[in-house]
Amino acid sequence: MFVIKYRKIFYWISGLLMGFSLLSILVWGLNFGIDFTGGSLLEVSYTSARPAMNTLQSDLSSLNLGQFSIRPVGDNGYILRTKNLSEPERQEVVAKIAGPNPESMTVKQFNTIGPILGDELRGKAILSIILVILAIVFFITFAFRKVSEPVSSWKYGLVAVVALIHDVIVPTGFFAILGHFANFEVDTLFVTAILVILGFSVHDTIVVFDRTRENLKHNGDAGPRRSFEEIVGRSVSQTFTRSINTSLTVVLSLIVLYFLGAESTHNFALVMLVGIIAGTYSSIFLGSPLLVTLEKWQSRKK
């Protein structure tokens, strides 16, 4: 199949995506929300036309809030993120946002997270992603333990790790870009989306690997024996349509969720959308071709 034949092209595409994503993370970093940094979040809505965002930013700049961000939510509201606010400071901020008509504004939510809790959440988020990747590797190694020729079972796990790292770095880099240019924030929903992406991506990868295992098992039963490269290419061809169709149904659902869902789920849907596309790409165009490359390296050494 062309995926295996032109695997070096797909390696370059994956390399460029990961390189650009890593560069974005290193240069701009991630715009962590108050879930990870600590601070206060205030969401308000207006019964009449909401004030211009520039006006609110100018009014809030006169307060001692330090760095803050404000963005529109829905058709008539704003979300304000600031440092930890005391009760007097909160009242002062609410008065500024309300303007001359306080009765036209409603505070929908106000949350405060301390910096210690934020650091703890950040550490647990990173740990959870690492543990999920390790658990997936151990499972794949165990599931393919009877596969020893021509590629050992642990190498299937190794290839899965490369694909999963790709699936984490690409959406993370994408959000680093959005955080720099559009003030998108990384919160606990982002971590949840990454964990879902890992599960979905490895599902696609295992489908291809499992078909490869079955074709290896019956190689030569009904004709001449095929090379490992031919078997992997055949396995990808047999599962290609299934993988694309499965991912496409999820992508369509996420597009609907992004445009028609609640404002609070927009970032979650966007991360999932980028991650599912990246995961589908890595399962088809990165994971299986890497098995062939490992087998060829192994043959050269012998």
Short mmCIF file of C-alpha atoms in Angstrom, two decimals:
data_model
loop_
_atom_site.label_atom_id
_atom_site.label_comp_id
_atom_site.label_asym_id
_atom_site.label_seq_id
_atom_site.Cartn_x
_atom_site.Cartn_y
_atom_site.Cartn_z
CA MET A 1 0.00 0.00 0.00
CA PHE A 2 1.12 3.58 -0.63
CA VAL A 3 1.23 4.28 3.15
CA ILE A 4 4.09 1.81 3.57
CA LYS A 5 5.72 2.57 0.23
CA TYR A 6 5.91 6.30 0.90
CA ARG A 7 6.41 6.06 4.66
CA LYS A 8 9.37 8.45 4.65
CA ILE A 9 7.10 11.23 3.38
CA PHE A 10 4.71 10.61 6.26
CA TYR A 11 7.64 10.54 8.71
CA TRP A 12 8.60 14.00 7.47
CA ILE A 13 5.06 15.28 7.88
CA SER A 14 4.89 13.92 11.44
CA GLY A 15 8.34 15.30 12.20
CA LEU A 16 7.41 18.77 10.95
CA LEU A 17 4.14 18.74 12.92
CA MET A 18 5.89 17.67 16.12
CA GLY A 19 8.81 20.05 15.57
CA PHE A 20 6.55 23.03 14.99
CA SER A 21 4.40 22.05 17.98
CA LEU A 22 7.41 21.68 20.28
CA LEU A 23 8.80 25.00 19.05
CA SER A 24 5.47 26.68 19.82
CA ILE A 25 5.43 25.19 23.33
CA LEU A 26 9.03 26.23 24.02
CA VAL A 27 8.71 29.74 22.59
CA TRP A 28 5.22 30.73 23.74
CA GLY A 29 4.47 28.17 26.42
CA LEU A 30 0.99 27.19 27.54
CA ASN A 31 -1.51 29.71 28.82
CA PHE A 32 -2.57 27.87 31.98
CA GLY A 33 -5.97 28.69 33.43
CA ILE A 34 -6.70 29.24 37.11
CA ASP A 35 -7.15 25.47 37.53
CA PHE A 36 -3.35 25.21 37.38
CA THR A 37 -2.07 28.66 38.34
CA GLY A 38 -4.54 29.63 41.01
CA GLY A 39 -6.68 32.76 40.87
CA SER A 40 -10.28 33.88 40.58
CA LEU A 41 -12.81 33.40 37.82
CA LEU A 42 -15.86 35.64 37.51
CA GLU A 43 -18.59 35.05 34.93
CA VAL A 44 -21.28 37.69 34.39
CA SER A 45 -24.19 38.17 32.01
CA TYR A 46 -26.19 41.22 31.00
CA THR A 47 -29.93 41.49 30.42
CA SER A 48 -29.35 44.30 27.95
CA ALA A 49 -26.49 44.91 25.50
CA ARG A 50 -23.18 44.12 27.16
CA PRO A 51 -20.50 46.83 27.39
CA ALA A 52 -17.66 46.84 24.90
CA MET A 53 -14.73 44.67 25.97
CA ASN A 54 -12.26 47.54 25.45
CA THR A 55 -14.29 49.66 27.86
CA LEU A 56 -14.24 46.98 30.55
CA GLN A 57 -10.51 46.41 30.09
CA SER A 58 -9.88 50.12 30.51
CA ASP A 59 -12.06 50.29 33.64
CA LEU A 60 -10.45 47.23 35.21
CA SER A 61 -6.94 48.50 34.47
CA SER A 62 -7.50 51.21 37.09
CA LEU A 63 -7.78 48.49 39.76
CA ASN A 64 -4.83 46.69 41.30
CA LEU A 65 -5.52 43.34 39.61
CA GLY A 66 -2.13 42.67 38.09
CA GLN A 67 -2.40 40.54 34.95
CA PHE A 68 -5.98 39.66 34.04
CA SER A 69 -7.92 38.42 31.03
CA ILE A 70 -11.47 38.99 29.92
CA ARG A 71 -13.25 37.29 27.05
CA PRO A 72 -16.83 37.20 25.80
CA VAL A 73 -19.01 34.20 26.52
CA GLY A 74 -22.27 33.61 24.65
CA ASP A 75 -24.14 36.63 23.34
CA ASN A 76 -24.39 38.68 26.51
CA GLY A 77 -21.67 37.73 28.98
CA TYR A 78 -18.00 37.89 29.92
CA ILE A 79 -15.56 35.70 31.80
CA LEU A 80 -12.89 37.49 33.83
CA ARG A 81 -9.79 35.72 35.16
CA THR A 82 -7.61 37.48 37.71
CA LYS A 83 -5.36 36.89 40.69
CA ASN A 84 -6.99 35.68 43.91
CA LEU A 85 -9.56 38.27 44.92
CA SER A 86 -10.60 39.07 48.46
CA GLU A 87 -14.26 39.83 49.11
CA PRO A 88 -13.74 43.63 49.02
CA GLU A 89 -11.78 43.29 45.77
CA ARG A 90 -14.48 41.10 44.27
CA GLN A 91 -17.14 43.67 45.09
CA GLU A 92 -15.01 46.40 43.56
CA VAL A 93 -14.54 44.38 40.36
CA VAL A 94 -18.26 43.61 40.14
CA ALA A 95 -19.08 47.30 40.54
CA LYS A 96 -16.66 48.21 37.73
CA ILE A 97 -18.07 45.58 35.40
CA ALA A 98 -21.68 46.48 36.20
CA GLY A 99 -21.15 50.12 35.26
CA PRO A 100 -23.94 52.67 35.73
CA ASN A 101 -26.70 50.01 35.55
CA PRO A 102 -25.86 47.31 38.12
CA GLU A 103 -29.36 45.84 37.94
CA SER A 104 -28.75 44.83 34.31
CA MET A 105 -25.86 42.51 35.27
CA THR A 106 -25.97 39.10 36.97
CA VAL A 107 -23.01 37.22 38.46
CA LYS A 108 -23.37 33.66 37.17
CA GLN A 109 -20.36 32.18 38.93
CA PHE A 110 -17.35 33.13 41.02
CA ASN A 111 -14.60 30.60 41.78
CA THR A 112 -11.25 30.93 43.52
CA ILE A 113 -8.42 28.39 43.47
CA GLY A 114 -5.29 28.81 45.58
CA PRO A 115 -1.81 28.52 44.01
CA ILE A 116 -0.95 25.40 46.05
CA LEU A 117 -4.01 23.56 44.76
CA GLY A 118 -3.21 24.77 41.25
CA ASP A 119 0.33 23.35 41.42
CA GLU A 120 -1.04 20.08 42.78
CA LEU A 121 -3.52 19.81 39.92
CA ARG A 122 -0.78 20.50 37.38
CA GLY A 123 1.42 17.76 38.83
CA LYS A 124 -1.43 15.26 38.91
CA ALA A 125 -2.42 16.11 35.34
CA ILE A 126 1.10 15.39 34.05
CA LEU A 127 1.32 12.22 36.16
CA SER A 128 -2.04 10.96 34.87
CA ILE A 129 -0.95 11.36 31.23
CA ILE A 130 2.33 9.51 31.90
CA LEU A 131 0.55 6.68 33.75
CA VAL A 132 -1.99 6.27 30.96
CA ILE A 133 0.78 6.01 28.35
CA LEU A 134 2.67 3.43 30.45
CA ALA A 135 -0.50 1.40 31.06
CA ILE A 136 -1.22 1.37 27.32
CA VAL A 137 2.34 0.24 26.54
CA PHE A 138 2.16 -2.62 29.06
CA PHE A 139 -1.21 -3.69 27.70
CA ILE A 140 0.00 -3.75 24.09
CA THR A 141 3.15 -5.64 25.08
CA PHE A 142 1.00 -8.21 26.92
CA ALA A 143 -1.62 -8.47 24.17
CA PHE A 144 1.05 -9.12 21.53
CA ARG A 145 3.26 -11.29 23.73
CA LYS A 146 2.93 -14.29 21.39
CA VAL A 147 4.18 -12.27 18.44
CA SER A 148 7.94 -12.68 18.24
CA GLU A 149 8.76 -12.83 14.55
CA PRO A 150 9.92 -10.80 12.81
CA VAL A 151 9.28 -7.96 15.31
CA SER A 152 9.16 -8.58 19.07
CA SER A 153 6.04 -7.73 21.07
CA TRP A 154 7.74 -4.98 23.08
CA LYS A 155 8.48 -3.13 19.83
CA TYR A 156 4.76 -2.89 19.16
CA GLY A 157 4.54 -1.12 22.52
CA LEU A 158 7.47 1.12 21.58
CA VAL A 159 5.80 2.15 18.33
CA ALA A 160 2.58 2.85 20.23
CA VAL A 161 4.51 5.17 22.58
CA VAL A 162 5.88 7.17 19.62
CA ALA A 163 2.37 7.49 18.17
CA LEU A 164 0.92 8.53 21.54
CA ILE A 165 3.62 11.14 22.11
CA HIS A 166 2.78 12.51 18.66
CA ASP A 167 -0.90 12.64 19.64
CA VAL A 168 -0.13 14.59 22.83
CA ILE A 169 2.39 17.05 21.40
CA VAL A 170 0.39 18.11 18.31
CA PRO A 171 -2.79 19.33 20.12
CA THR A 172 -0.66 20.79 22.93
CA GLY A 173 1.37 22.79 20.42
CA PHE A 174 -1.83 23.85 18.69
CA PHE A 175 -3.12 25.22 21.99
CA ALA A 176 0.18 26.95 22.68
CA ILE A 177 -0.39 28.88 19.42
CA LEU A 178 -4.01 29.64 20.32
CA GLY A 179 -2.96 30.67 23.82
CA HIS A 180 -0.44 33.14 22.42
CA PHE A 181 -2.59 34.66 19.69
CA ALA A 182 -6.16 34.16 20.96
CA ASN A 183 -5.68 33.88 24.75
CA PHE A 184 -6.94 30.28 24.89
CA GLU A 185 -6.32 28.70 28.30
CA VAL A 186 -5.34 25.19 29.31
CA ASP A 187 -7.55 23.83 32.08
CA THR A 188 -8.58 20.46 33.53
CA LEU A 189 -10.91 19.86 30.56
CA PHE A 190 -7.84 20.07 28.31
CA VAL A 191 -6.21 17.24 30.29
CA THR A 192 -9.44 15.23 30.12
CA ALA A 193 -9.49 15.69 26.34
CA ILE A 194 -5.86 14.54 26.03
CA LEU A 195 -6.63 11.36 28.01
CA VAL A 196 -9.64 10.63 25.78
CA ILE A 197 -7.48 11.23 22.69
CA LEU A 198 -4.89 8.73 23.95
CA GLY A 199 -7.56 6.07 24.42
CA PHE A 200 -9.10 6.70 21.01
CA SER A 201 -5.76 6.80 19.22
CA VAL A 202 -4.45 3.58 20.72
CA HIS A 203 -7.74 1.91 19.82
CA ASP A 204 -7.10 2.65 16.15
CA THR A 205 -3.47 1.58 16.45
CA ILE A 206 -4.37 -1.74 18.06
CA VAL A 207 -6.89 -2.49 15.30
CA VAL A 208 -4.13 -2.26 12.69
CA PHE A 209 -1.64 -4.15 14.86
CA ASP A 210 -4.17 -6.91 15.51
CA ARG A 211 -4.85 -7.32 11.81
CA THR A 212 -1.09 -7.50 11.24
CA ARG A 213 -0.84 -10.23 13.88
CA GLU A 214 -3.62 -12.24 12.20
CA ASN A 215 -2.05 -11.89 8.76
CA LEU A 216 1.33 -12.96 10.15
CA LYS A 217 -0.30 -15.99 11.74
CA HIS A 218 -1.82 -17.13 8.44
CA ASN A 219 1.04 -16.00 6.22
CA GLY A 220 1.64 -18.65 3.54
CA ASP A 221 -1.49 -20.70 4.32
CA ALA A 222 -3.19 -19.93 1.01
CA GLY A 223 -0.30 -18.98 -1.24
CA PRO A 224 3.32 -17.85 -1.19
CA ARG A 225 4.71 -16.28 1.97
CA ARG A 226 4.70 -12.51 1.98
CA SER A 227 7.34 -10.19 3.38
CA PHE A 228 6.66 -8.29 6.60
CA GLU A 229 6.39 -5.06 4.63
CA GLU A 230 3.71 -6.57 2.39
CA ILE A 231 1.78 -7.94 5.38
CA VAL A 232 1.76 -4.60 7.19
CA GLY A 233 0.72 -2.79 4.00
CA ARG A 234 -2.08 -5.30 3.48
CA SER A 235 -3.20 -4.90 7.09
CA VAL A 236 -3.34 -1.11 6.76
CA SER A 237 -5.37 -1.46 3.54
CA GLN A 238 -7.84 -3.80 5.22
CA THR A 239 -8.45 -1.45 8.16
CA PHE A 240 -8.02 1.90 6.39
CA THR A 241 -11.69 2.52 5.56
CA ARG A 242 -12.83 1.39 9.00
CA SER A 243 -10.41 3.75 10.77
CA ILE A 244 -11.35 6.74 8.61
CA ASN A 245 -15.10 6.14 8.97
CA THR A 246 -14.87 5.69 12.74
CA SER A 247 -12.85 8.87 13.15
CA LEU A 248 -15.09 10.80 10.78
CA THR A 249 -18.19 10.08 12.86
CA VAL A 250 -16.43 11.41 15.97
CA VAL A 251 -15.11 14.46 14.11
CA LEU A 252 -18.60 15.35 12.86
CA SER A 253 -19.98 15.06 16.40
CA LEU A 254 -17.21 17.30 17.74
CA ILE A 255 -17.83 19.92 15.06
CA VAL A 256 -21.50 20.05 16.07
CA LEU A 257 -20.51 20.23 19.75
CA TYR A 258 -18.09 23.07 19.06
CA PHE A 259 -20.55 25.25 17.15
CA LEU A 260 -23.78 24.36 18.96
CA GLY A 261 -22.60 23.25 22.40
CA ALA A 262 -22.19 25.34 25.55
CA GLU A 263 -19.38 27.89 25.66
CA SER A 264 -17.69 25.93 28.46
CA THR A 265 -17.21 22.92 26.15
CA HIS A 266 -15.77 24.81 23.16
CA ASN A 267 -12.12 24.36 24.13
CA PHE A 268 -12.72 20.71 25.04
CA ALA A 269 -14.32 20.04 21.66
CA LEU A 270 -11.51 21.88 19.85
CA VAL A 271 -8.75 19.89 21.60
CA MET A 272 -10.60 16.67 20.87
CA LEU A 273 -11.05 17.64 17.23
CA VAL A 274 -7.34 18.32 16.69
CA GLY A 275 -6.32 15.28 18.74
CA ILE A 276 -8.64 12.83 16.98
CA ILE A 277 -7.36 13.96 13.58
CA ALA A 278 -3.74 13.70 14.77
CA GLY A 279 -4.45 10.31 16.38
CA THR A 280 -6.05 8.90 13.25
CA TYR A 281 -3.09 10.12 11.20
CA SER A 282 -0.54 8.56 13.57
CA SER A 283 -2.39 5.23 13.73
CA ILE A 284 -2.41 4.85 9.95
CA PHE A 285 0.55 6.82 8.65
CA LEU A 286 3.02 6.59 11.54
CA GLY A 287 2.50 3.54 13.74
CA SER A 288 2.38 0.74 11.18
CA PRO A 289 5.13 2.17 8.92
CA LEU A 290 7.39 2.38 11.99
CA LEU A 291 6.97 -1.37 12.48
CA VAL A 292 8.30 -1.89 8.96
CA THR A 293 11.22 0.46 9.60
CA LEU A 294 12.12 -1.37 12.83
CA GLU A 295 11.97 -4.72 11.03
CA LYS A 296 14.31 -3.45 8.28
CA TRP A 297 16.78 -2.07 10.84
CA GLN A 298 16.67 -5.41 12.62
CA SER A 299 17.32 -7.30 9.37
CA ARG A 300 20.33 -5.11 8.53
CA LYS A 301 21.88 -5.83 11.93
CA LYS A 302 21.50 -9.55 11.38
#
